[in-house]
Short mmCIF file of C-alpha atoms and ligand atoms in Angstrom, two decimals:
data_model
loop_
_atom_site.label_atom_id
_atom_site.label_comp_id
_atom_site.label_asym_id
_atom_site.label_seq_id
_atom_site.Cartn_x
_atom_site.Cartn_y
_atom_site.Cartn_z
CA MET W 1 -6.76 55.07 -53.63
CA ARG W 2 -3.21 54.40 -52.47
CA THR W 3 -0.82 51.55 -53.19
CA ILE W 4 1.28 50.68 -50.16
CA ILE W 5 3.97 48.03 -49.99
CA HIS W 6 5.40 46.51 -46.85
CA ALA W 7 8.72 44.80 -47.50
CA ASP W 8 10.29 42.66 -44.78
CA LEU W 9 13.49 40.63 -45.12
CA ASP W 10 13.15 37.01 -44.02
CA ALA W 11 15.08 36.06 -40.86
CA PHE W 12 17.38 38.96 -41.67
CA TYR W 13 20.39 38.54 -39.35
CA ALA W 14 20.42 34.78 -39.79
CA SER W 15 20.06 35.15 -43.57
CA VAL W 16 23.05 37.50 -43.68
CA GLU W 17 25.15 34.91 -41.86
CA VAL W 18 24.14 32.28 -44.41
CA LEU W 19 24.80 34.68 -47.29
CA ASP W 20 28.35 35.28 -46.06
CA ASP W 21 29.02 31.65 -45.20
CA PRO W 22 27.17 29.37 -47.62
CA SER W 23 28.26 26.30 -45.62
CA LEU W 24 25.54 27.35 -43.15
CA ARG W 25 22.78 26.93 -45.73
CA GLY W 26 20.12 24.49 -44.59
CA ARG W 27 21.39 24.46 -41.01
CA PRO W 28 19.69 25.90 -37.92
CA VAL W 29 21.39 29.28 -37.48
CA ILE W 30 20.74 31.27 -34.29
CA VAL W 31 22.07 34.82 -33.93
CA GLY W 32 22.45 36.50 -30.56
CA GLY W 33 25.28 34.74 -28.77
CA GLY W 34 26.43 31.37 -27.46
CA ALA W 35 23.98 28.70 -26.36
CA ASN W 36 25.08 29.14 -22.76
CA GLU W 37 25.17 32.91 -22.68
CA ARG W 38 22.77 35.29 -21.08
CA GLY W 39 20.78 37.32 -23.53
CA VAL W 40 18.21 36.51 -26.13
CA VAL W 41 17.89 35.22 -29.67
CA MET W 42 18.04 38.11 -32.12
CA ALA W 43 17.16 36.03 -35.16
CA ALA W 44 16.70 32.38 -36.06
CA SER W 45 16.80 30.77 -39.48
CA TYR W 46 13.70 28.92 -40.60
CA GLU W 47 15.56 25.66 -39.99
CA ALA W 48 16.08 26.69 -36.36
CA ARG W 49 12.42 27.68 -36.03
CA GLU W 50 11.46 24.09 -36.72
CA TYR W 51 12.97 23.29 -33.34
CA GLY W 52 10.80 25.91 -31.67
CA VAL W 53 13.51 28.59 -31.56
CA GLN W 54 12.12 32.13 -31.83
CA SER W 55 13.32 35.72 -31.68
CA ALA W 56 13.48 37.17 -28.16
CA MET W 57 13.75 33.71 -26.59
CA PRO W 58 16.55 33.29 -24.00
CA LEU W 59 19.63 31.81 -25.67
CA ARG W 60 19.77 29.04 -23.08
CA THR W 61 16.25 27.94 -23.98
CA ALA W 62 17.25 27.95 -27.64
CA GLY W 63 20.32 25.90 -26.73
CA ARG W 64 18.15 23.25 -25.09
CA ARG W 65 15.70 23.11 -27.95
CA CYS W 66 18.31 23.08 -30.67
CA PRO W 67 21.58 21.77 -29.18
CA HIS W 68 23.22 21.24 -32.57
CA GLY W 69 22.29 24.73 -33.78
CA VAL W 70 24.95 27.13 -35.08
CA PHE W 71 25.04 29.90 -32.48
CA LEU W 72 26.62 33.15 -33.65
CA PRO W 73 27.24 36.45 -31.85
CA GLY W 74 26.00 38.64 -34.68
CA ARG W 75 27.72 41.38 -36.71
CA PRO W 76 25.78 44.63 -36.43
CA ASP W 77 28.06 46.52 -38.84
CA ARG W 78 27.49 43.98 -41.58
CA TYR W 79 23.72 43.99 -41.01
CA ARG W 80 23.67 47.75 -41.26
CA GLU W 81 25.69 47.68 -44.45
CA LEU W 82 23.28 45.26 -46.12
CA SER W 83 20.28 47.10 -44.72
CA GLN W 84 21.51 50.25 -46.43
CA GLN W 85 21.85 48.39 -49.73
CA VAL W 86 18.31 47.05 -49.41
CA MET W 87 16.90 50.45 -48.45
CA ALA W 88 18.65 51.92 -51.51
CA VAL W 89 16.81 49.41 -53.71
CA PHE W 90 13.52 50.43 -52.06
CA ALA W 91 14.32 54.11 -52.63
CA SER W 92 14.69 53.53 -56.37
CA TYR W 93 10.93 52.84 -56.52
CA THR W 94 9.66 55.86 -54.59
CA PRO W 95 10.96 58.67 -52.39
CA LEU W 96 8.28 57.69 -49.87
CA VAL W 97 10.13 54.98 -47.97
CA GLU W 98 9.56 54.65 -44.23
CA PRO W 99 12.08 52.28 -42.64
CA ILE W 100 10.63 50.56 -39.58
CA SER W 101 13.76 48.69 -38.61
CA LEU W 102 16.92 47.50 -40.34
CA ASP W 103 14.99 44.88 -42.23
CA GLU W 104 11.59 46.30 -43.04
CA ALA W 105 10.01 49.35 -44.57
CA PHE W 106 6.79 50.75 -45.91
CA LEU W 107 6.76 52.18 -49.44
CA ASP W 108 4.04 54.36 -50.88
CA VAL W 109 4.28 53.56 -54.61
CA THR W 110 1.01 55.22 -55.64
CA ALA W 111 2.73 57.82 -57.80
CA SER W 112 5.16 55.28 -59.27
CA GLU W 113 2.55 53.01 -60.83
CA ALA W 114 2.18 54.96 -64.08
CA ALA W 115 5.87 54.47 -64.83
CA LEU W 116 6.65 51.17 -63.11
CA GLY W 117 3.46 49.11 -63.27
CA ASP W 118 0.84 48.24 -60.68
CA GLY W 119 1.51 47.32 -57.05
CA PRO W 120 1.97 43.57 -57.57
CA THR W 121 4.35 44.24 -60.48
CA ILE W 122 6.43 46.59 -58.34
CA GLY W 123 6.33 44.09 -55.46
CA ARG W 124 7.67 41.30 -57.69
CA SER W 125 10.35 43.60 -59.06
CA ILE W 126 11.48 44.56 -55.54
CA LYS W 127 11.79 40.90 -54.58
CA GLU W 128 13.85 40.08 -57.67
CA ARG W 129 16.18 43.03 -57.31
CA VAL W 130 16.84 42.52 -53.58
CA LEU W 131 17.70 38.90 -54.31
CA ASP W 132 19.86 39.69 -57.37
CA GLU W 133 21.65 42.74 -56.03
CA VAL W 134 21.94 41.95 -52.31
CA GLY W 135 21.40 38.22 -52.15
CA LEU W 136 18.59 38.30 -49.59
CA VAL W 137 14.99 37.16 -49.68
CA VAL W 138 12.32 39.71 -48.88
CA SER W 139 8.63 39.11 -48.25
CA VAL W 140 6.28 41.71 -49.69
CA GLY W 141 2.71 42.71 -48.94
CA VAL W 142 0.75 44.96 -51.31
CA ALA W 143 -2.42 46.72 -50.19
CA THR W 144 -4.22 50.05 -50.08
CA ASN W 145 -2.90 50.87 -46.60
CA LYS W 146 -0.08 50.13 -44.16
CA LEU W 147 -2.13 47.92 -41.88
CA CYS W 148 -3.11 45.44 -44.58
CA ALA W 149 0.28 45.58 -46.31
CA LYS W 150 2.03 44.67 -43.05
CA VAL W 151 -0.33 41.81 -42.26
CA ALA W 152 0.04 40.61 -45.85
CA SER W 153 3.85 40.52 -45.92
CA ASP W 154 3.85 38.55 -42.70
CA LEU W 155 1.25 36.01 -43.69
CA ARG W 156 3.12 33.52 -45.84
CA LYS W 157 6.75 34.05 -44.93
CA PRO W 158 9.30 33.23 -46.15
CA ASP W 159 9.61 34.49 -49.73
CA ALA W 160 6.03 35.76 -49.85
CA LEU W 161 4.23 38.10 -52.18
CA VAL W 162 0.72 38.65 -50.84
CA VAL W 163 -1.63 41.09 -52.56
CA VAL W 164 -4.76 42.47 -50.91
CA PRO W 165 -7.01 43.69 -53.72
CA PRO W 166 -8.55 47.17 -53.32
CA GLY W 167 -11.93 46.76 -51.63
CA GLY W 168 -10.96 43.32 -50.34
CA GLU W 169 -9.37 44.51 -47.09
CA ALA W 170 -12.10 43.32 -44.69
CA ALA W 171 -12.47 39.99 -46.48
CA PHE W 172 -8.70 39.49 -46.41
CA LEU W 173 -8.46 40.05 -42.67
CA ALA W 174 -11.70 38.30 -41.66
CA PRO W 175 -10.43 34.70 -41.33
CA LEU W 176 -7.19 35.66 -39.57
CA PRO W 177 -6.68 35.33 -35.80
CA ILE W 178 -7.00 38.64 -33.95
CA ARG W 179 -3.36 38.57 -32.83
CA ARG W 180 -2.46 39.51 -36.41
CA LEU W 181 -4.01 42.92 -35.88
CA TRP W 182 -1.88 45.85 -34.66
CA GLY W 183 -2.57 46.74 -31.09
CA VAL W 184 -4.11 43.43 -30.09
CA GLY W 185 -1.78 42.05 -27.45
CA PRO W 186 -2.28 39.05 -25.18
CA GLN W 187 -4.54 41.00 -22.80
CA ALA W 188 -6.81 42.25 -25.53
CA GLN W 189 -6.90 38.75 -27.02
CA LYS W 190 -8.07 37.40 -23.70
CA ALA W 191 -10.66 40.13 -23.25
CA LEU W 192 -12.00 39.57 -26.76
CA GLY W 193 -12.04 35.84 -26.10
CA ASP W 194 -14.66 36.57 -23.40
CA TYR W 195 -16.92 37.78 -26.21
CA GLY W 196 -16.19 34.66 -28.24
CA VAL W 197 -14.01 36.64 -30.65
CA ALA W 198 -11.12 34.67 -32.15
CA THR W 199 -10.90 36.02 -35.70
CA ILE W 200 -10.63 39.54 -37.07
CA GLY W 201 -13.93 39.00 -38.90
CA GLN W 202 -15.69 38.23 -35.63
CA LEU W 203 -14.15 41.38 -34.17
CA ALA W 204 -15.40 43.44 -37.11
CA ALA W 205 -18.90 42.06 -36.56
CA LEU W 206 -19.05 43.13 -32.88
CA GLU W 207 -21.27 46.06 -32.01
CA PRO W 208 -19.09 49.19 -31.88
CA SER W 209 -20.80 50.15 -28.61
CA THR W 210 -19.67 46.84 -27.05
CA LEU W 211 -16.07 47.56 -28.02
CA GLN W 212 -16.31 51.09 -26.75
CA ARG W 213 -17.61 49.91 -23.38
CA ARG W 214 -14.81 47.39 -23.00
CA PHE W 215 -11.87 49.26 -24.57
CA GLY W 216 -12.85 52.92 -24.23
CA LYS W 217 -11.71 55.21 -27.00
CA HIS W 218 -9.48 52.49 -28.44
CA GLY W 219 -12.59 50.44 -29.13
CA ALA W 220 -13.52 52.50 -32.17
CA ASP W 221 -9.96 52.24 -33.55
CA LEU W 222 -10.03 48.53 -33.03
CA ALA W 223 -13.32 48.18 -34.89
CA SER W 224 -12.11 50.20 -37.86
CA ARG W 225 -8.80 48.31 -38.04
CA ALA W 226 -10.73 45.04 -37.94
CA ARG W 227 -12.51 46.19 -41.10
CA GLY W 228 -9.12 46.84 -42.69
CA ALA W 229 -9.24 50.62 -42.51
CA ASP W 230 -6.04 52.59 -41.90
CA SER W 231 -5.40 56.11 -43.12
CA SER W 232 -1.90 56.55 -41.65
CA ARG W 233 0.64 57.87 -44.12
CA VAL W 234 4.00 56.53 -45.16
CA GLU W 235 6.40 59.02 -43.62
CA ALA W 236 9.74 59.24 -45.37
CA PHE W 237 12.47 59.34 -42.77
CA HIS W 238 15.73 61.27 -42.96
CA ALA W 239 18.27 60.62 -40.27
CA PRO W 240 18.95 63.77 -38.27
CA LYS W 241 22.40 65.35 -38.13
CA SER W 242 21.97 66.17 -34.48
CA VAL W 243 19.55 65.35 -31.72
CA GLY W 244 18.86 67.99 -29.12
CA HIS W 245 16.53 69.09 -26.39
CA GLU W 246 16.37 72.35 -24.53
CA HIS W 247 14.45 73.67 -21.61
CA THR W 248 13.39 77.21 -20.77
CA PHE W 249 12.75 77.87 -17.09
CA HIS W 250 9.64 79.72 -15.97
CA THR W 251 11.80 81.75 -13.65
CA ASP W 252 15.56 82.11 -14.09
CA VAL W 253 17.58 79.61 -12.11
CA VAL W 254 20.69 80.15 -10.01
CA ASP W 255 20.78 76.85 -8.10
CA PRO W 256 23.33 74.60 -9.86
CA ARG W 257 21.59 71.47 -8.53
CA LYS W 258 18.45 72.41 -10.38
CA LEU W 259 20.43 73.00 -13.56
CA GLU W 260 22.14 69.63 -13.16
CA ALA W 261 18.82 67.85 -12.65
CA THR W 262 17.46 69.50 -15.77
CA LEU W 263 20.58 68.49 -17.67
CA LEU W 264 20.06 64.89 -16.59
CA ASP W 265 16.52 64.96 -17.90
CA LEU W 266 17.74 66.44 -21.19
CA ALA W 267 20.48 63.81 -21.48
CA ASP W 268 17.91 61.10 -20.88
CA SER W 269 15.67 62.46 -23.64
CA VAL W 270 18.56 62.89 -26.06
CA ALA W 271 19.81 59.34 -25.44
CA GLY W 272 16.32 57.96 -25.95
CA ARG W 273 15.98 59.77 -29.27
CA LEU W 274 19.39 58.48 -30.40
CA ARG W 275 18.23 54.95 -29.72
CA HIS W 276 15.01 55.56 -31.65
CA HIS W 277 17.07 56.74 -34.61
CA ASP W 278 19.53 53.90 -34.14
CA GLN W 279 22.34 56.40 -33.94
CA ALA W 280 25.16 57.12 -31.56
CA ALA W 281 26.82 60.40 -30.66
CA GLY W 282 30.52 61.23 -30.61
CA ALA W 283 30.20 64.60 -28.89
CA VAL W 284 27.77 66.86 -27.07
CA GLN W 285 27.01 70.54 -27.21
CA LEU W 286 25.77 72.47 -24.22
CA LYS W 287 23.77 75.64 -24.65
CA LEU W 288 23.34 78.09 -21.80
CA ARG W 289 21.32 81.25 -21.97
CA TYR W 290 21.75 83.67 -19.10
CA GLU W 291 19.23 86.27 -18.07
CA GLY W 292 19.47 89.06 -20.60
CA PHE W 293 19.72 86.53 -23.45
CA GLU W 294 23.48 86.19 -23.56
CA THR W 295 23.90 82.69 -25.02
CA LEU W 296 26.92 80.41 -24.90
CA THR W 297 27.51 77.09 -26.61
CA ARG W 298 30.31 74.74 -25.67
CA GLN W 299 31.23 71.37 -27.09
CA ALA W 300 32.98 68.33 -25.69
CA PRO W 301 33.80 64.93 -27.13
CA LEU W 302 32.33 61.80 -25.61
CA PRO W 303 34.72 59.03 -24.56
CA HIS W 304 33.21 56.78 -27.23
CA GLN W 305 30.26 56.71 -29.62
CA THR W 306 27.29 56.20 -27.36
CA ARG W 307 23.52 56.41 -27.02
CA GLU W 308 23.39 55.91 -23.27
CA THR W 309 22.23 58.59 -20.86
CA ASP W 310 25.15 58.54 -18.44
CA PRO W 311 28.13 59.38 -20.64
CA ILE W 312 26.06 62.06 -22.39
CA TYR W 313 25.05 63.50 -19.03
CA GLN W 314 28.62 63.36 -17.66
CA ALA W 315 30.00 65.20 -20.69
CA GLY W 316 27.26 67.81 -20.45
CA LEU W 317 27.83 68.15 -16.72
CA GLY W 318 31.57 68.73 -17.23
CA LEU W 319 30.76 71.50 -19.70
CA LEU W 320 28.18 73.02 -17.39
CA ARG W 321 30.60 73.10 -14.45
CA ARG W 322 33.35 74.68 -16.57
CA THR W 323 31.03 77.20 -18.22
CA LEU W 324 28.61 78.29 -15.55
CA VAL W 325 29.45 81.52 -13.82
CA ALA W 326 28.42 81.13 -10.18
CA GLY W 327 25.60 83.38 -9.15
CA ARG W 328 24.42 84.21 -12.66
CA ALA W 329 20.81 83.33 -13.36
CA VAL W 330 20.15 80.91 -16.20
CA ARG W 331 17.12 81.18 -18.43
CA LEU W 332 17.63 78.23 -20.74
CA VAL W 333 19.71 75.09 -20.86
CA GLY W 334 20.04 72.85 -23.91
CA LEU W 335 21.89 69.68 -24.71
CA THR W 336 22.52 68.39 -28.23
CA ALA W 337 24.19 65.19 -29.35
CA ILE W 338 26.43 65.77 -32.38
CA SER W 339 28.97 63.83 -34.47
CA LEU W 340 26.29 61.24 -35.01
CA SER W 341 27.11 57.90 -36.51
CA ASP W 342 25.00 55.00 -37.48
CA ALA W 343 25.61 53.29 -34.13
CA GLN W 344 28.37 51.43 -35.96
CA GLN W 345 30.79 51.03 -33.13
CA LEU W 346 28.10 49.80 -30.83
CA THR W 347 27.53 46.21 -30.17
CA LEU W 348 23.88 45.46 -30.51
CA PHE W 349 24.47 42.11 -28.98
CA GLY W 350 27.20 42.26 -26.39
CA ALA W 351 28.62 44.61 -23.77
CA PRO W 352 27.54 46.79 -22.15
CA GLU W 353 24.85 44.21 -22.02
CA ARG W 354 23.21 44.97 -18.72
CA SER W 355 22.94 48.63 -19.32
CA ASP W 356 21.77 48.13 -22.88
CA ARG W 357 19.15 45.61 -21.90
CA LEU W 358 17.84 47.76 -19.11
CA THR W 359 17.72 50.71 -21.47
CA ARG W 360 15.83 48.73 -24.04
CA SER W 361 13.28 47.68 -21.45
CA ILE W 362 12.84 51.29 -20.43
CA ASP W 363 12.40 52.30 -24.07
CA ALA W 364 9.77 49.61 -24.53
CA VAL W 365 7.76 50.88 -21.57
CA ARG W 366 8.08 54.47 -22.74
CA ASP W 367 6.96 53.55 -26.25
CA ARG W 368 3.79 52.14 -24.76
CA PHE W 369 3.07 54.51 -21.93
CA GLY W 370 4.93 57.72 -22.70
CA ASP W 371 8.22 59.34 -21.72
CA ARG W 372 7.13 60.01 -18.15
CA ALA W 373 6.30 56.39 -17.36
CA ILE W 374 9.83 55.74 -16.14
CA MET W 375 11.95 58.49 -14.70
CA ARG W 376 15.11 58.66 -12.72
CA ALA W 377 14.41 59.12 -9.03
CA ARG W 378 16.20 62.45 -9.01
CA LEU W 379 13.95 63.85 -11.70
CA LEU W 380 10.82 63.09 -9.72
CA THR W 381 11.73 65.75 -7.21
CA GLU W 382 13.53 68.24 -9.41
CA ARG W 383 11.78 68.02 -12.68
CA PRO W 384 11.61 70.72 -15.30
CA HIS W 385 8.25 72.09 -16.32
CA ARG W 386 8.59 72.37 -20.00
CA ARG W 387 10.66 70.83 -22.72
CA PHE W 388 11.12 71.51 -26.37
CA ASP W 389 11.66 68.74 -28.76
CA PHE W 390 13.30 69.53 -32.04
CA GLY W 391 13.96 67.13 -34.86
CA GLU W 392 11.56 64.45 -35.84
CA ARG W 393 10.82 61.18 -34.12
CA PRO W 394 10.22 58.18 -36.31
CA ALA W 395 7.02 56.24 -35.94
CA VAL W 396 7.36 53.20 -33.75
CA LEU W 397 5.41 50.20 -34.82
CA PRO W 398 5.47 46.72 -33.43
CA THR W 399 8.09 44.72 -35.28
CA ASP W 400 9.16 41.17 -35.11
CA ASP W 401 12.21 39.86 -36.76
CA GLU W 402 10.69 37.32 -39.08
MG1 LIG C 1 12.12 40.69 -41.13
#
C-alpha cells in the first residue's frame, strides 16, 4: 500500500503577484498580458474567476468579462524562483518528488510515514510549511495512487486538504462527473453520455465489454481508472545537463542535403525536449562520425538562450558546413544542446509570441499523437530512419493552472 500526495499551488502566478504586492489582495488579478492584447490568460485569482475568467481564455474575453481586473504581464523568473523554493519544501519530505509543472508535484511519502506521520499528517505539514516559508497556499490530495491524489487536490480548491482513505478509492470517485477523470476529454464525455454515463460511478458500473467495443484498448484502462485503480509510479525527476539526439545512417551518407535534413530533424527533437524540461540552451554541440569511425565534435554558442528549433538548427548547420569535408561519407550525425539554463531569460508570456504559441500548439499535438504527428515539410521527403534518444523525458500529464 502506497501513500501518494499531489500538491498543487492555488492560482499560482496570480498568487505570486498578490504575495509581492499585498495591495492586490482581494482584487481580481489576471496574469498573461493587457486586457487588449493578443494571447491568453495564464492565471486568474479566485476573485477574477467569479467573473468567469479562466486560464487559457483569450485576454480580450477576460477584459470584457472583468473590465476592472488588474491585468499583469507576468514575471516568469519570479515564478521559477518561488517554484524552486516550494519544490525544496516538498523534497524535504521524500526524495520521490515528481514535478508536473512549476506549481504542482506528486510525492511518494510511503517510506516517510514511519518518521513523519501518516499521509494526512504529512499533507497538513506541507501546507503549513509552504505557507510559512514561501507565503503561498497549496492544495493537497492524499491517496494510495496518483490518480486519486490528483483528483483529490483539485476537488475543493483553494486551500484544500482532501484525503481518500485506502480502500475508498472507488467510493470517492463514484459521485464525481466523468470529466474529473484523466483521459476523459469532451469527446469521450459525449460518447459516454450516449450510454447515459455522467458520473465516474456510472462509468465504473458499465460492462467492460461495452467500453472495449466503444473505446478499443483504452476501454479497459478507462474502466480500471473509474474504479480508482492506478499503478503508475512517482518518478523523481532530475533536470538533464544536456539534451541530445543522434542518428546513425543505414548506409553512409555523402549528400550534404540529406545531412542537413537530418540535422533539422535532430534540432526539432532537441528543441522539443528542451521545452518539455522547461529549459533553454546557450550553445550546441555537433557530432560527426565519418566512415571508419573517426569522430569529431564541435561546439558553437547560440545567439541567445533558446528552446526553439530554428536557432538550434542554424547553429548546428553552421558547424556542419564548417566541419564537413566534402566527399567524405558520414555514418552518424548528432546534435546536443548544452549550457542549459532554467529558461530564465525566456519570456513565457511575450515575444517571440507567434513562434512560441505555434510551438506550444505543436507540442500539444505531439503529446497526444506522437512526435511524427506534425513534421516539417522537408522532413517528409528526406526523413531519417532511426533516431536515438538519450536522457529521460518527464511524464506529461494534463495540468490546469488552478
Ligand atoms: Mg496550481
